[in-house]
Short mmCIF file of N, CA and C in Angstrom, two decimals:
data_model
loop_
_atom_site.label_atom_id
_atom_site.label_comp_id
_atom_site.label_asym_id
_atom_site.label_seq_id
_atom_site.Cartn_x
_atom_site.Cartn_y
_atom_site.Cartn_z
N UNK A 1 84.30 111.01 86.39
CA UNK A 1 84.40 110.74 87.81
C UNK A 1 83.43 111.59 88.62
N UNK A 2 83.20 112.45 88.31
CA UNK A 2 82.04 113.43 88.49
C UNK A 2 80.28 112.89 88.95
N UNK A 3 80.21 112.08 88.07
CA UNK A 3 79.47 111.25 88.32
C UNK A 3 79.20 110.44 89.57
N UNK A 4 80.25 109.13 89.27
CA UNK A 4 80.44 108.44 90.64
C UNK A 4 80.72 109.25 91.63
N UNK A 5 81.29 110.17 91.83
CA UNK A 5 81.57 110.88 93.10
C UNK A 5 80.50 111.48 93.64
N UNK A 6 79.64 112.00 92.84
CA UNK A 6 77.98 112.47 93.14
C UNK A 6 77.22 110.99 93.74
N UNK A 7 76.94 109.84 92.85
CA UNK A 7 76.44 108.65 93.34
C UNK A 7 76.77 108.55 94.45
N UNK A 8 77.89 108.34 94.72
CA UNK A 8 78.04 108.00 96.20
C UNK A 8 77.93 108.44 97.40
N UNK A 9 78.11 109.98 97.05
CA UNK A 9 77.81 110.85 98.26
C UNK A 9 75.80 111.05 98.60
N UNK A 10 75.07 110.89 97.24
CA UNK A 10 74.14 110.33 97.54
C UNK A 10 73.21 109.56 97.63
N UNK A 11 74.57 108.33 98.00
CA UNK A 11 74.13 107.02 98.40
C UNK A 11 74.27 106.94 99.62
N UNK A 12 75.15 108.14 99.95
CA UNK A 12 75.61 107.91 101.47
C UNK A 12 74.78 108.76 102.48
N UNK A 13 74.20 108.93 101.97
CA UNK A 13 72.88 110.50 102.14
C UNK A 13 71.62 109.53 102.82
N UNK A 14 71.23 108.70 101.95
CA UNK A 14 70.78 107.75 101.82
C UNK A 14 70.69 106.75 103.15
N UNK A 15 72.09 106.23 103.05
CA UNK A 15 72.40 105.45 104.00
C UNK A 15 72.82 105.64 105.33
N UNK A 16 72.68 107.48 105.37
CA UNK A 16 72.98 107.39 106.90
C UNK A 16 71.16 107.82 107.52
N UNK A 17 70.56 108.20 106.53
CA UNK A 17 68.77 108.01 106.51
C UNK A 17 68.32 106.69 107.36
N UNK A 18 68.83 105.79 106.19
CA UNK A 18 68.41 104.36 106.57
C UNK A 18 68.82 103.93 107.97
N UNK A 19 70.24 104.64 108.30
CA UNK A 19 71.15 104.01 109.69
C UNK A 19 69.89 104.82 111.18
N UNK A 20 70.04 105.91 110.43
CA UNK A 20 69.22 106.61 111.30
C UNK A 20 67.62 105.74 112.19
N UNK A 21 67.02 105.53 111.05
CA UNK A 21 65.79 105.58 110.74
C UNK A 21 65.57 103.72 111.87
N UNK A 22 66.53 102.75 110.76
CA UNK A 22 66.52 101.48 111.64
C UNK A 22 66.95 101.48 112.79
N UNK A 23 67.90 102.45 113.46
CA UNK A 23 68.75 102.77 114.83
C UNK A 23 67.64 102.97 115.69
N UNK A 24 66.35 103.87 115.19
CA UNK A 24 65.34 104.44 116.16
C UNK A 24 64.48 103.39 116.36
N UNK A 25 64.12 102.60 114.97
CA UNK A 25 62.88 101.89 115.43
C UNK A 25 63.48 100.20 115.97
N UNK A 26 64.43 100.01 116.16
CA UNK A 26 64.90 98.81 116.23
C UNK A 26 65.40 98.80 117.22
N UNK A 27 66.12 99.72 117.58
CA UNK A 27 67.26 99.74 119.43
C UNK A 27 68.12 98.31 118.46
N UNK A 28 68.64 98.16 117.60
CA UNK A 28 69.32 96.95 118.19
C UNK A 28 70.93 97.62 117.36
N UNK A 29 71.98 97.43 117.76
CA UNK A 29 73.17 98.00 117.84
C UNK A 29 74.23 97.50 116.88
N UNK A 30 73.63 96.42 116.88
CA UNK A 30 74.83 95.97 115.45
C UNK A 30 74.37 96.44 114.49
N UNK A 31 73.33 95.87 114.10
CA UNK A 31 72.69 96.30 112.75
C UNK A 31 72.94 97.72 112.35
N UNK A 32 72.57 98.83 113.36
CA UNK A 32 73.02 100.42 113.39
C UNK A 32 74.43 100.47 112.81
N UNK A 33 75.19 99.77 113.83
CA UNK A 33 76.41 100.40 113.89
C UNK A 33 76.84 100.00 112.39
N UNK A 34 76.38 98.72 111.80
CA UNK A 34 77.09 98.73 110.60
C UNK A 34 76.52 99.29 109.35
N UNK A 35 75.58 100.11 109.82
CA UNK A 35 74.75 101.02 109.04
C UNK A 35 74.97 102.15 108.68
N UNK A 36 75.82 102.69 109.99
CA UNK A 36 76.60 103.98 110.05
C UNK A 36 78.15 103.62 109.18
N UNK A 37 78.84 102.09 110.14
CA UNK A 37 80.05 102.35 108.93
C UNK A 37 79.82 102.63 106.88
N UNK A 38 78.63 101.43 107.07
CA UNK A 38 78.80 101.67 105.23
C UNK A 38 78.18 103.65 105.37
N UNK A 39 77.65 104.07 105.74
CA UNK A 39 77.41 105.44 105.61
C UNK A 39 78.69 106.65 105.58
N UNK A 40 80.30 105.52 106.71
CA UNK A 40 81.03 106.10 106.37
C UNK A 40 82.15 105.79 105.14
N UNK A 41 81.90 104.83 104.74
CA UNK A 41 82.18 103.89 103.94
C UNK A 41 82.05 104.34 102.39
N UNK A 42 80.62 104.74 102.51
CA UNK A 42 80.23 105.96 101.06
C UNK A 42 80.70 106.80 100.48
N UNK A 43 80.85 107.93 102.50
CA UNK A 43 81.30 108.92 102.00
C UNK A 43 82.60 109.23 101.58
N UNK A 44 83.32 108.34 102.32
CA UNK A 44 84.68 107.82 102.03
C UNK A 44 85.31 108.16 100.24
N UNK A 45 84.35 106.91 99.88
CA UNK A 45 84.62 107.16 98.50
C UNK A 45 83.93 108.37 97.70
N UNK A 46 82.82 108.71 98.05
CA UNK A 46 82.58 109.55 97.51
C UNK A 46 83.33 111.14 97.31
N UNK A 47 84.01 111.39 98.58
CA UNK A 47 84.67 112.23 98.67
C UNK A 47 86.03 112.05 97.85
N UNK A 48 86.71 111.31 97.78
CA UNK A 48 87.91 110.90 96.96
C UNK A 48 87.27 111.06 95.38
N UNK A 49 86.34 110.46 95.16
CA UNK A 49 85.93 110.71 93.55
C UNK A 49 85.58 111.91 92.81
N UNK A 50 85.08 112.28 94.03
CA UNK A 50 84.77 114.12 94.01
C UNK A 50 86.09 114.77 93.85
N UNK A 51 86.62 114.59 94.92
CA UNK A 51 88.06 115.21 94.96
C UNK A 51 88.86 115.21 93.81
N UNK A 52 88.99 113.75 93.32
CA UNK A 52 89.92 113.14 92.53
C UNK A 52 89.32 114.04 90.99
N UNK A 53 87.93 113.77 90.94
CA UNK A 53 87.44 114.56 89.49
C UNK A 53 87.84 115.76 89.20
N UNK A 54 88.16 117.33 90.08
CA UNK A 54 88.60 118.06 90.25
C UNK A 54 89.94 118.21 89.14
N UNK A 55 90.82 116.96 89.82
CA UNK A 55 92.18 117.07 89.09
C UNK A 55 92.48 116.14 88.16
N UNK A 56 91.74 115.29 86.92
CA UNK A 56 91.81 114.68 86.34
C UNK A 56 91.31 115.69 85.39
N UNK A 57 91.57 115.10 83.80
CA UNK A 57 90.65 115.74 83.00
C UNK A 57 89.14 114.72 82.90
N UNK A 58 88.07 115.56 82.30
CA UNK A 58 86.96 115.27 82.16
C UNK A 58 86.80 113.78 81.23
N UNK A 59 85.94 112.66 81.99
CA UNK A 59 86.32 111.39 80.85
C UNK A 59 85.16 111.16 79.92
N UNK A 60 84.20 110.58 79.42
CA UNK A 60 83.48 110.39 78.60
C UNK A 60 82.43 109.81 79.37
N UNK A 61 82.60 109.45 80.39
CA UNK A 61 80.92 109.62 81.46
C UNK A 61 80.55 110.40 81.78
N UNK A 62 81.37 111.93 81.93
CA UNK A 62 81.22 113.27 82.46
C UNK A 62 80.38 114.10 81.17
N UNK A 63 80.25 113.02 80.15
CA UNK A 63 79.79 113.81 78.60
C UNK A 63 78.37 113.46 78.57
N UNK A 64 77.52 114.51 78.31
CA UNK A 64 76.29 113.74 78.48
C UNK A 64 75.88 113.60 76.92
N UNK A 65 76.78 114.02 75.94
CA UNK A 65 76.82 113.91 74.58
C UNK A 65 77.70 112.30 74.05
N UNK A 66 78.39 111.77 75.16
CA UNK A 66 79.29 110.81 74.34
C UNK A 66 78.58 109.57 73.77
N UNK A 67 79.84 108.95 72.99
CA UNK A 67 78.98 107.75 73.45
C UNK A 67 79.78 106.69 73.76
N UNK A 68 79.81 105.36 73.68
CA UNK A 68 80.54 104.17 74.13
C UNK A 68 81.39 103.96 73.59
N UNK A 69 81.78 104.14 72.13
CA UNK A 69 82.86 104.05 71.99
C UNK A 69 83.82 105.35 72.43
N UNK A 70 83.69 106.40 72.92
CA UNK A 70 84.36 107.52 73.52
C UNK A 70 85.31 107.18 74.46
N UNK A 71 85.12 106.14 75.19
CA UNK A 71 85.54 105.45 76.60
C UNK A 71 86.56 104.36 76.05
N UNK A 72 86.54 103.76 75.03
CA UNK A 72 87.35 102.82 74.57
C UNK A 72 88.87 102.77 74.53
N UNK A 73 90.22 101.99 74.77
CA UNK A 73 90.77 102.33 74.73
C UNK A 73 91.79 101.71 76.42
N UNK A 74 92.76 101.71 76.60
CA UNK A 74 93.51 101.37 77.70
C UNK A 74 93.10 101.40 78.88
N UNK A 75 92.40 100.65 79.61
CA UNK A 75 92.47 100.94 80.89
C UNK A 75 93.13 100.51 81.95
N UNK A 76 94.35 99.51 81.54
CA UNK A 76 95.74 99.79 82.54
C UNK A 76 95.97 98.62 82.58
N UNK A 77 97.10 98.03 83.18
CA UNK A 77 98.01 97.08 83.29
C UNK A 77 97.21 95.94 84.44
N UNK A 78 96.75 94.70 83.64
CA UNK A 78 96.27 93.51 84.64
C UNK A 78 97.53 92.57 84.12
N UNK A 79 97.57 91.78 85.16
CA UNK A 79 98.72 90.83 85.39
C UNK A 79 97.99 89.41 84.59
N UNK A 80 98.68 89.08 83.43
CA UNK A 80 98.32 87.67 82.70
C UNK A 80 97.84 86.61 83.48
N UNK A 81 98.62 86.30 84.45
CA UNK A 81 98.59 85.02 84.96
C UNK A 81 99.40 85.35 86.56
N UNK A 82 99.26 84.50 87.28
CA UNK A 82 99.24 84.46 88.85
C UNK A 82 98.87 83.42 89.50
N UNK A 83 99.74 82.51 90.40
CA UNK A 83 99.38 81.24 90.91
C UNK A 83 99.64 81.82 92.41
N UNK A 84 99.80 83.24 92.53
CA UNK A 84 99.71 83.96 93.97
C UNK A 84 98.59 83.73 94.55
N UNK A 85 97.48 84.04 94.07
CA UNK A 85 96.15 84.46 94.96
C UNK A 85 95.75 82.33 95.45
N UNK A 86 96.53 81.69 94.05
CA UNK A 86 95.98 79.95 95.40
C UNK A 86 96.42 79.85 96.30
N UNK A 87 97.78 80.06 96.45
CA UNK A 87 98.58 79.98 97.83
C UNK A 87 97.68 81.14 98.78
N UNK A 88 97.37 81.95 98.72
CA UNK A 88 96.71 82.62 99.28
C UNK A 88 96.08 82.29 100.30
N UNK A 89 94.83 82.05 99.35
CA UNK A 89 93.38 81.05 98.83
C UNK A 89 93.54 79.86 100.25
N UNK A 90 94.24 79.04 99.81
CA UNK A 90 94.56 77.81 100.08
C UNK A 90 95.12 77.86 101.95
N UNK A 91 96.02 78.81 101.96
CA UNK A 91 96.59 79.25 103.14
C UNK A 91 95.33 80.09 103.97
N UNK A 92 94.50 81.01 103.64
CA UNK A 92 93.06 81.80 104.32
C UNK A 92 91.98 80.43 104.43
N UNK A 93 92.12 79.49 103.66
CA UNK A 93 91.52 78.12 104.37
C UNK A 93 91.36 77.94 105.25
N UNK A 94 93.03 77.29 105.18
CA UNK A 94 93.32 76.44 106.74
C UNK A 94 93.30 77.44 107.94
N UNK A 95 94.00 78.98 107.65
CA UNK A 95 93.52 79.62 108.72
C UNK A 95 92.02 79.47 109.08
N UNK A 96 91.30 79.78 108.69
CA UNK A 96 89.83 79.58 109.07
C UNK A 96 89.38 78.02 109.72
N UNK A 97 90.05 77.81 108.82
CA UNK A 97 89.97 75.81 109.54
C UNK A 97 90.54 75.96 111.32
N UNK A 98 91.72 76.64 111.18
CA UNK A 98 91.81 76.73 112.60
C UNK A 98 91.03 77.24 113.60
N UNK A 99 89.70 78.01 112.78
CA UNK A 99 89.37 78.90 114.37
C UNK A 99 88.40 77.82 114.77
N UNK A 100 87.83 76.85 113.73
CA UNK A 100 87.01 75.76 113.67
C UNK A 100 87.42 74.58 114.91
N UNK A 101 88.95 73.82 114.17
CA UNK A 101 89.43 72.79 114.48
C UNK A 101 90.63 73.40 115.18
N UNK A 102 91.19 73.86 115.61
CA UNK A 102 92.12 74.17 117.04
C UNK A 102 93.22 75.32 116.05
N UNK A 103 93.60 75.84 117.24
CA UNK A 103 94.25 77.14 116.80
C UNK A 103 95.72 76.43 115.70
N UNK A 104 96.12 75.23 116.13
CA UNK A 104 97.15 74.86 115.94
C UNK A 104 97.37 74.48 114.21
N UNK A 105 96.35 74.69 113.87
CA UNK A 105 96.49 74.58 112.47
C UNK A 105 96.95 75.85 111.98
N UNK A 106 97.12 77.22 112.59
CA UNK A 106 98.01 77.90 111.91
C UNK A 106 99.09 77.95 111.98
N UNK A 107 99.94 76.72 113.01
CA UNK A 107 101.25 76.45 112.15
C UNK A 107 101.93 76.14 110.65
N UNK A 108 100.24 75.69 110.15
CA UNK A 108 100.33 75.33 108.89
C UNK A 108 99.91 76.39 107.94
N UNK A 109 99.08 76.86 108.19
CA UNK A 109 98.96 77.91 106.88
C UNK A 109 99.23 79.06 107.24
N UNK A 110 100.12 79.93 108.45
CA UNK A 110 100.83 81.38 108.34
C UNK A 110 101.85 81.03 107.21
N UNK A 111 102.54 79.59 107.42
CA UNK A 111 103.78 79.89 106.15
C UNK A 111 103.41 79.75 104.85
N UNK A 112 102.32 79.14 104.62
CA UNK A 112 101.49 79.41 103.13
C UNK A 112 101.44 80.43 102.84
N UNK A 113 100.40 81.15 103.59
CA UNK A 113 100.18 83.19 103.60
C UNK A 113 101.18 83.66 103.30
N UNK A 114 102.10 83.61 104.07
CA UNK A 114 103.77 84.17 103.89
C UNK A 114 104.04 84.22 102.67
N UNK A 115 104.28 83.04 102.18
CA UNK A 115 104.79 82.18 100.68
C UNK A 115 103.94 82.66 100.12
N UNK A 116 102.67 82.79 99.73
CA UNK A 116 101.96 83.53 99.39
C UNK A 116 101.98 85.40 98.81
N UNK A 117 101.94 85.80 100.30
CA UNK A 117 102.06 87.11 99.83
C UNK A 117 103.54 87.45 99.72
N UNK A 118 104.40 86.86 99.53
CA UNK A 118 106.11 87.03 99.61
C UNK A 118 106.08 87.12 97.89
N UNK A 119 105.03 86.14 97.51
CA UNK A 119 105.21 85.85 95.67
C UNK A 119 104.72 86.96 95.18
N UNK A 120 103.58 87.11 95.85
CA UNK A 120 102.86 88.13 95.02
C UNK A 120 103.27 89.52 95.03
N UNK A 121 103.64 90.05 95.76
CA UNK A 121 104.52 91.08 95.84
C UNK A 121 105.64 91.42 95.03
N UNK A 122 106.63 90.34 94.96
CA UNK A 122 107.67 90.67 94.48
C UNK A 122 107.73 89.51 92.98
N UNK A 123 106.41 89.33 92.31
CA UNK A 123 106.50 88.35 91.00
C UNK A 123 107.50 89.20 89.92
N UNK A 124 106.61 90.32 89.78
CA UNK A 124 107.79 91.33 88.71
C UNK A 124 109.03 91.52 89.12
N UNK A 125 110.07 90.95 90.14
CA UNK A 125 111.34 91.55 90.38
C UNK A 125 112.37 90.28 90.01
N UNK A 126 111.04 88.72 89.47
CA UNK A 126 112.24 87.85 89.58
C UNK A 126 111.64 86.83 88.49
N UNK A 127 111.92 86.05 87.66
CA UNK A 127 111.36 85.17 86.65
C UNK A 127 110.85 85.70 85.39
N UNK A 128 109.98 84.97 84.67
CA UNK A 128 110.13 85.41 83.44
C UNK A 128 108.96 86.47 82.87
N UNK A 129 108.72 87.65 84.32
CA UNK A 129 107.65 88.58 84.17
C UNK A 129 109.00 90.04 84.58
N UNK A 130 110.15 89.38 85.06
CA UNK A 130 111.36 90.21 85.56
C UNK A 130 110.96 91.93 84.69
N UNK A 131 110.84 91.90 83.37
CA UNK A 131 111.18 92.97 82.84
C UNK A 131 109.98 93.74 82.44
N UNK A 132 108.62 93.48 83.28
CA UNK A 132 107.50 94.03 82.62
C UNK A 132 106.97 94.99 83.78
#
């Protein structure tokens, strides 16, 4: 983690250069301003990875001896299957359809979203994923 936490902080080094640099010769304000967020955006993470490396033990990217298979091995719990993210999906549509075609189409897809994120939330507490 050592690593990434270095990358990013100077990426973010980087990118508040760049924010800087286009801010002066451009005057134009969006472009800046979202130049500065990813700059805070960087450091954001970079600081957490930094941080976080501190109190983890050392992993096999931190090795400048390892090699690929060193890293092998569990890297955590993904969910098999999920028909959450269509309802989702399907419901962030029609919202968007509404800002298009009249607001009134999010009568129709807030209760999708709902139904949606109501499933996905609580899939492990009920059916046949109950005990995992």
């Amino acid at each position: 983690m050592k690593i990434q936490g270095k990358m990013f902080i100077w990426l973010s080094v980087f990118v508040l250069a760049m924010a800087i640099v286009y801010g002066v010769w451009s005057k134009e304000p969006a472009g800046t301003t979202a130049l500065f967020l990813a700059f805070g955006l960087c450091i954001m993470i970079g600081y957490y990875l930094a941080f976080t490396a501190r109190r983890v033990d050392a992993g096999a990217q931190d090795n400048d001896q390892a090699e690929v298979s060193d890293d092998a091995g569990e890297l955590g719990f993904f969910s098999p299957h999920s028909w959450q993210p269509l309802s989702l999906g399907v419901g962030g549509a029609l919202a968007f359809l509404g800002v298009v075609f009249g607001w009134w189409l999010l009568y129709f897809s807030l209760p999708i979203i709902f139904v949606g994120l109501f499933g996905w939330v609580f899939e492990y507490y009920r059916g046949e994923n109950r005990t995992q």
